mmCIF file of C-alpha atoms in Angstrom:
data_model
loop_
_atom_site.group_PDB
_atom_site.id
_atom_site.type_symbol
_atom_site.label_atom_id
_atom_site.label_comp_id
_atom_site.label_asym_id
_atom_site.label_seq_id
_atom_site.Cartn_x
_atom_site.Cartn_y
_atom_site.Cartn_z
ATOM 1 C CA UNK A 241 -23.790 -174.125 5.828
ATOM 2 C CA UNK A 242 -25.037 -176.254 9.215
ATOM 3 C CA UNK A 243 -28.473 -175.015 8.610
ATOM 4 C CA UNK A 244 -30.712 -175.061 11.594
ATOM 5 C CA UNK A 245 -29.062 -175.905 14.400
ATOM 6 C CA UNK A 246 -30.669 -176.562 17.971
ATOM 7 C CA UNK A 247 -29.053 -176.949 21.409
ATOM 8 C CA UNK A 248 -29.999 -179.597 23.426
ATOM 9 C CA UNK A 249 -30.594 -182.442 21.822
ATOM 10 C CA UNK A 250 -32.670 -183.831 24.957
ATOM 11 C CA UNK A 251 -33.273 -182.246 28.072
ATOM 12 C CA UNK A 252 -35.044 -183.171 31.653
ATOM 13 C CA UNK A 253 -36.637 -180.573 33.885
ATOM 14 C CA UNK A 254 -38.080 -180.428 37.232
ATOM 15 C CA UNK A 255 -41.219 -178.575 37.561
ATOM 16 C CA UNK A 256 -40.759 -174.991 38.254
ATOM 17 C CA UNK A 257 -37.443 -174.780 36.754
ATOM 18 C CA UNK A 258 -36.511 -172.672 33.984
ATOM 19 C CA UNK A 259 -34.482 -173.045 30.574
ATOM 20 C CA UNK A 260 -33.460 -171.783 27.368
ATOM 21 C CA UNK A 261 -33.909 -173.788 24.117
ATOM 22 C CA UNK A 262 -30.993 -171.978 21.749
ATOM 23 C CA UNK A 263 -31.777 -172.036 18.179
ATOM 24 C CA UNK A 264 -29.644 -170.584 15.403
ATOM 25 C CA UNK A 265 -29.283 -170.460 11.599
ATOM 26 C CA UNK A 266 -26.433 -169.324 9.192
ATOM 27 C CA UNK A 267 -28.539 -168.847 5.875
ATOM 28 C CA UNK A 268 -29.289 -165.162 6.766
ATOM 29 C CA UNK A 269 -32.626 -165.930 7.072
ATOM 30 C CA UNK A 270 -35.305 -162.826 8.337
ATOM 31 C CA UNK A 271 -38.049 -165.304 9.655
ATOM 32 C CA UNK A 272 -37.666 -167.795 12.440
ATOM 33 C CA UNK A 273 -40.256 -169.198 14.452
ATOM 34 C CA UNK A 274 -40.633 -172.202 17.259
ATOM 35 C CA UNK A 275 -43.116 -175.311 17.005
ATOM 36 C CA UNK A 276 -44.021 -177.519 19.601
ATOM 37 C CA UNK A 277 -44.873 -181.233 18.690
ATOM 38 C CA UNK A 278 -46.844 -183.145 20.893
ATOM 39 C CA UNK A 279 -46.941 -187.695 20.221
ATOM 40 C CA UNK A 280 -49.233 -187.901 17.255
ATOM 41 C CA UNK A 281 -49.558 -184.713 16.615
ATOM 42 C CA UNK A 282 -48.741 -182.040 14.254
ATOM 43 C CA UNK A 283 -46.597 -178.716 14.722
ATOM 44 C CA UNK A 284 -48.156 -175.776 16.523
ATOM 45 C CA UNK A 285 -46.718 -172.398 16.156
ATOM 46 C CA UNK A 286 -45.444 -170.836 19.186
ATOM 47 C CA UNK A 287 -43.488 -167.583 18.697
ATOM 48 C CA UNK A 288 -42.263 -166.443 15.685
ATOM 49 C CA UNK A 289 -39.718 -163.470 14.474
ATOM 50 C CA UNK A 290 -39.758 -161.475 11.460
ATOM 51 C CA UNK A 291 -36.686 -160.010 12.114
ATOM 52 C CA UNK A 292 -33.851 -158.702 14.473
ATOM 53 C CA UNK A 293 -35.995 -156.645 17.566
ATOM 54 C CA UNK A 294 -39.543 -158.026 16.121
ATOM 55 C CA UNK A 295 -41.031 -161.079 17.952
ATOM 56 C CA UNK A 296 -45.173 -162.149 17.985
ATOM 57 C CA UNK A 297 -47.088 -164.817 19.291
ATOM 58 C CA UNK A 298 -48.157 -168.303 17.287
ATOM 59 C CA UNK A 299 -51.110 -170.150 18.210
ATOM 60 C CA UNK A 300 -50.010 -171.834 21.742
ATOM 61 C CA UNK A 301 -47.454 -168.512 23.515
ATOM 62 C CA UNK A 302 -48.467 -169.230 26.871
ATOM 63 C CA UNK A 303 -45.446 -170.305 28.984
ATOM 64 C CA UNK A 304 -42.955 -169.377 26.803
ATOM 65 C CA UNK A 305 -40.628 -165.987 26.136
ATOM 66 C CA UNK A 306 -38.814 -165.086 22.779
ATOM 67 C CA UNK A 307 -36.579 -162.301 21.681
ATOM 68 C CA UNK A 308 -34.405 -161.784 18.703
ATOM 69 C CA UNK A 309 -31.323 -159.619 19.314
ATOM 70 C CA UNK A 310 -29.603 -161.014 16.196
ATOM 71 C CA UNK A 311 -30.343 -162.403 12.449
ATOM 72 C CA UNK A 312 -28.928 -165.925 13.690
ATOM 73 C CA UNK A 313 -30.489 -166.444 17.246
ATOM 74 C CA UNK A 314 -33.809 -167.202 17.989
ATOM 75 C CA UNK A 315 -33.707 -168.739 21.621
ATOM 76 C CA UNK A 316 -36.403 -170.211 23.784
ATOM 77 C CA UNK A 317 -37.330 -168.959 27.292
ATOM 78 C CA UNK A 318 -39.642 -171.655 29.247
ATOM 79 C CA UNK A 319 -39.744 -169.081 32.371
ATOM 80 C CA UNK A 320 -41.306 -171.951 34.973
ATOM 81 C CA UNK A 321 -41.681 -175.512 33.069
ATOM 82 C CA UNK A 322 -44.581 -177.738 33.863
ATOM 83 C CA UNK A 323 -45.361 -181.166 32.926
ATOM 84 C CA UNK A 324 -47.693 -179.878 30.236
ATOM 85 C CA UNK A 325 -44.680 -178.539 28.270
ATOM 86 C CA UNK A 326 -43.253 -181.992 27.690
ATOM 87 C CA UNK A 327 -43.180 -182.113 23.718
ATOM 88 C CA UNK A 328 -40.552 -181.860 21.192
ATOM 89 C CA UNK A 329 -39.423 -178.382 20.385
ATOM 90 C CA UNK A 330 -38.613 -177.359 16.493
ATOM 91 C CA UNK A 331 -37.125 -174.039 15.571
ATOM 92 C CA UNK A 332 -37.361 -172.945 11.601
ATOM 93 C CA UNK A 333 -36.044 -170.436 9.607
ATOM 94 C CA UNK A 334 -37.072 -168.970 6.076
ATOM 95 C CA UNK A 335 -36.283 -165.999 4.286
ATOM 96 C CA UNK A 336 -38.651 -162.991 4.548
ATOM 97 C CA UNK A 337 -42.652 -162.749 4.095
ATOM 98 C CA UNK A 338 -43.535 -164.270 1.286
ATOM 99 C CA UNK A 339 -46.341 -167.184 1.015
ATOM 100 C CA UNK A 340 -43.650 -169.357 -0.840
ATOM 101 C CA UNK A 341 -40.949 -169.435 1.030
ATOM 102 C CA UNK A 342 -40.131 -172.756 2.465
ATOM 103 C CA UNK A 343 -39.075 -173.196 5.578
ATOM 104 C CA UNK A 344 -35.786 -175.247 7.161
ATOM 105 C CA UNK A 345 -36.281 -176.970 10.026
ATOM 106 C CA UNK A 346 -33.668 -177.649 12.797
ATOM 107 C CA UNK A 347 -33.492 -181.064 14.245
ATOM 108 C CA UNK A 348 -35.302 -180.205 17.418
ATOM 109 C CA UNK A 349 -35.045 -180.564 21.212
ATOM 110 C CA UNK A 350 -37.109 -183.236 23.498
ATOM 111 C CA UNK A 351 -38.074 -181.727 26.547
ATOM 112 C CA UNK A 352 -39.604 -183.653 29.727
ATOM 113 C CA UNK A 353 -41.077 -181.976 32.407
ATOM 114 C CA UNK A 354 -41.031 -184.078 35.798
ATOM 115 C CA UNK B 64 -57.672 -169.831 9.668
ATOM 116 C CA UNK B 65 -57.725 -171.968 6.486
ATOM 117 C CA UNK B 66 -57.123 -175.647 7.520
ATOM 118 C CA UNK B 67 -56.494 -178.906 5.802
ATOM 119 C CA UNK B 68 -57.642 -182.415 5.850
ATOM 120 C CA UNK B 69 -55.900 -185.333 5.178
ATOM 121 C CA UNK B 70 -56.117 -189.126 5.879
ATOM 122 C CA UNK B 71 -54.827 -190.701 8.959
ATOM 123 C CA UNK B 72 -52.931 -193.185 7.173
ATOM 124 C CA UNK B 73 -51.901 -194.924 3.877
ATOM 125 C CA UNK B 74 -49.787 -197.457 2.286
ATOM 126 C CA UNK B 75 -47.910 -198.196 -0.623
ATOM 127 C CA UNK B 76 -45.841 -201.189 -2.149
ATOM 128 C CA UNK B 77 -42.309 -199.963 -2.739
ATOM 129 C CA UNK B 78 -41.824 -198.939 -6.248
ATOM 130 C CA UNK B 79 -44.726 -197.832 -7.096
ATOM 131 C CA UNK B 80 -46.589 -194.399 -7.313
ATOM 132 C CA UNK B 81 -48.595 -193.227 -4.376
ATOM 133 C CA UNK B 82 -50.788 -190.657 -4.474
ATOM 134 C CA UNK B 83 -51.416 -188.279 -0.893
ATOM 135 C CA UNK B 84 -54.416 -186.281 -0.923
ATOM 136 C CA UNK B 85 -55.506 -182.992 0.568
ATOM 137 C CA UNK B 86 -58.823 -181.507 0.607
ATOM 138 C CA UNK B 87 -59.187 -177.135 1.836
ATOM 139 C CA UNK B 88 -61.829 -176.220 1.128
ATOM 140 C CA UNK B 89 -61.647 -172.570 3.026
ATOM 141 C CA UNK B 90 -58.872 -171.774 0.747
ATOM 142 C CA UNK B 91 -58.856 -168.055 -0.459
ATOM 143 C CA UNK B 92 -56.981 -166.552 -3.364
ATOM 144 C CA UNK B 93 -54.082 -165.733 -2.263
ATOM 145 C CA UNK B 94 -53.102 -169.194 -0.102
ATOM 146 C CA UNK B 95 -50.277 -170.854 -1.577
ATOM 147 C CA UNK B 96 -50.188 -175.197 -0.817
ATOM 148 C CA UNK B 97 -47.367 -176.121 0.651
ATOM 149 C CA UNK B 98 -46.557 -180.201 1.463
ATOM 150 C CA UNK B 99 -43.408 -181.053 3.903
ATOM 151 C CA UNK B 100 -43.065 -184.235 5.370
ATOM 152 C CA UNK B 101 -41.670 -185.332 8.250
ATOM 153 C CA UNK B 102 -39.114 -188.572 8.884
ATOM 154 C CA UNK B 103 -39.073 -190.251 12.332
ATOM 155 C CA UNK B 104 -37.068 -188.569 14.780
ATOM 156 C CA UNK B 105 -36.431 -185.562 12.488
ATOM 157 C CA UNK B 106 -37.822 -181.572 11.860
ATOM 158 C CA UNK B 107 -39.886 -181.790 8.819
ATOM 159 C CA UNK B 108 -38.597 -180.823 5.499
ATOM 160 C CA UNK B 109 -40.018 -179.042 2.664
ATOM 161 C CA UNK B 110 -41.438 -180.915 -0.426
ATOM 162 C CA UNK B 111 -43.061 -178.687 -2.865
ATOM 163 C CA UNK B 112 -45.636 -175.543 -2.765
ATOM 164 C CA UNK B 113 -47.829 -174.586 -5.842
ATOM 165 C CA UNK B 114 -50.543 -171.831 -6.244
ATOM 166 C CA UNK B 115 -52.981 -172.704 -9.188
ATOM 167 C CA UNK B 116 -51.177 -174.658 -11.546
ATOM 168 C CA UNK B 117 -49.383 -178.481 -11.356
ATOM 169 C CA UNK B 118 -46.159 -178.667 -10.291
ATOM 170 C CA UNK B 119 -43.289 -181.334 -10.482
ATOM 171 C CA UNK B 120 -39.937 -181.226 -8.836
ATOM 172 C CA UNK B 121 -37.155 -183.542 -7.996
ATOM 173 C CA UNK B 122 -38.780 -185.183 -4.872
ATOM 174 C CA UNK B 123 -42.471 -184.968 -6.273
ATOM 175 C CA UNK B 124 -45.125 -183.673 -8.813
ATOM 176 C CA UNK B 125 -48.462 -181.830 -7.001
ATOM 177 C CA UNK B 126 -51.515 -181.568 -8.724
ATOM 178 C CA UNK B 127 -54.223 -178.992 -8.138
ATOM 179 C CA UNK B 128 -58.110 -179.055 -8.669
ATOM 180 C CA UNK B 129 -59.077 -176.299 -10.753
ATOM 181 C CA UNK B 130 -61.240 -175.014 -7.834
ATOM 182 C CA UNK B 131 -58.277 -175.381 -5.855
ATOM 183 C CA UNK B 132 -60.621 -177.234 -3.200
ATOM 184 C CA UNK B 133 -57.772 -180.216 -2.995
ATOM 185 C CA UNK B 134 -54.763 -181.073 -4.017
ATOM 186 C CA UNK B 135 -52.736 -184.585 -4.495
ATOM 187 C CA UNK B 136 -49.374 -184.837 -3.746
ATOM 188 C CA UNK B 137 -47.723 -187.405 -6.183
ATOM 189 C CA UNK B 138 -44.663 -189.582 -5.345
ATOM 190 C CA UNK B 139 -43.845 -191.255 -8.424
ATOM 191 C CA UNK B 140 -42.130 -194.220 -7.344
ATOM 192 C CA UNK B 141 -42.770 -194.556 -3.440
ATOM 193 C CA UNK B 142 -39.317 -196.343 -1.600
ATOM 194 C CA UNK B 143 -38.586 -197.612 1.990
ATOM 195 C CA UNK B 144 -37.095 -193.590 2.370
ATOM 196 C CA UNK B 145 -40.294 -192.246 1.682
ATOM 197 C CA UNK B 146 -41.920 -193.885 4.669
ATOM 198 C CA UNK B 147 -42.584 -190.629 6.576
ATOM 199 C CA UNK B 148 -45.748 -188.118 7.730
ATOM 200 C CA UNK B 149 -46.731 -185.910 4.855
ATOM 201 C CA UNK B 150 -47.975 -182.599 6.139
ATOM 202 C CA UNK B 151 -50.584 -180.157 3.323
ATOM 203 C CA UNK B 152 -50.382 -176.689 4.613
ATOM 204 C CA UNK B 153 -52.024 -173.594 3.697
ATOM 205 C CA UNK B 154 -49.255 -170.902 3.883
ATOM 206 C CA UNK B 155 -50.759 -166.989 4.539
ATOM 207 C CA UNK B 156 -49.367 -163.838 4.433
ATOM 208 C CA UNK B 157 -47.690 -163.312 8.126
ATOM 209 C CA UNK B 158 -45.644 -166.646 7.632
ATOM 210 C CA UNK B 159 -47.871 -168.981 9.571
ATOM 211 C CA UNK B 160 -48.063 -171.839 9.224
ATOM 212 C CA UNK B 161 -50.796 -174.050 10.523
ATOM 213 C CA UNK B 162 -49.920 -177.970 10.781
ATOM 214 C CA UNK B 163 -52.499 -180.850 11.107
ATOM 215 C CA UNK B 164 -51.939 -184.253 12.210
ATOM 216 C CA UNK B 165 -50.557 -184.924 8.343
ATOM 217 C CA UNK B 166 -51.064 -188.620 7.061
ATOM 218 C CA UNK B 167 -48.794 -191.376 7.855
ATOM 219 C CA UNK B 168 -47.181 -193.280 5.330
ATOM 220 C CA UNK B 169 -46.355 -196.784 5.285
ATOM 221 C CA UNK B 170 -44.406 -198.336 2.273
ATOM 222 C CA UNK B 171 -44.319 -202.302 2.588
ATOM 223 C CA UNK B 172 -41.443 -203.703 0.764
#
């Protein structure tokens, strides 16, 4: 299995533009969710899916578009990216609700906003 | 939203145990403890979880007050690969979870 896998690796905007962060997973997984990490800080949730056609907002959505049209994909819509969207970008993936599920974590994208 | 609090920082000699701890005090019934940490320049990765009672696993052991206030994560015998930001998380219902700034730790050869 490749896990969590996340496309690009590194990435450089211009204000304004727009972009897709592509996330996927081969484990079959139900949940998948995005994180943003900004320097010395910890994860925050951004959007997160419980399944194929179900998407809902994390604690920081503003900016940012999901949808899930299958199991494996879980991309990233930044619709107009500003400078304060310069982090680094983790997707995850876990099986369904359940408090004890761990979560796998792909190996996430660094985005900078000029 | 249950949080966590852990120490900035701490180090350890190599070899020898270390012990990370966590204090939530919010915590209700039904929030399992999770700890993940997180290498430089990587997504974190899971360590171990645990409801009420201790727990021990490959990578660590976790041990859990009674009043499930805190909990201590336990690496047994701390080397240069264990250098990394440990991350306690309280893990609800709804799959969220909520991240603090984790500690950092430092193992000194």
């Amino acid at each position: 299995n490749a896990g969590v896998t996340q496309t690009p690796k590194f990435q450089v905007l211009k204000t304004g533009q727009s972009m897709t962060l592509q996330c996927a997973q081969d484990m079959n997984h139900e949940y998948m969710s995005w994180y943003r990490q900004d320097p010395g800080m910890g994860l925050r949730l951004i959007h997160y899916s419980v399944g194929a056609g179900i998407t809902d907002q994390g604690e920081v959505p503003n900016g940012y578009n999901v949808s899930r049209s299958t199991t494996e994909d879980f991309p990233l819509r930044l619709l107009s990216a500003a400078p304060s969207q310069t982090s680094v970008y983790f997707c995850a993936s876990s099986y369904p609700n359940s408090p004890y599920n761990e979560q796998f974590f792909g190996p996430g994208t660094r985005l900078t906003v000029l | 939203d249950a949080k966590t609090t852990q120490p900035n920082s701490m180090e350890s000699n190599e070899e020898e145990p270390v012990h990370l701890p966590c204090n939530h005090s919010t915590i209700s019934g039904t929030d399992y403890i999770h700890w993940y940490r997180q290498l430089p320049s990587q997504g974190p990765e899971y360590v171990i979880h645990g409801l009420t009672s201790n727990v021990n696993n490959r990578m660590a052991s976790l041990a859990i007050a009674e009043d499930r206030k805190s909990s201590t994560l336990i690496l047994h015998r701390a080397t240069l690969r264990d250098a990394a930001v440990y991350y306690c998380i309280l893990r609800f219902t709804g799959n969220q979870f909520y991240f603090g700034t984790g500690t950092s730790l430092t193992v000194i050869p």
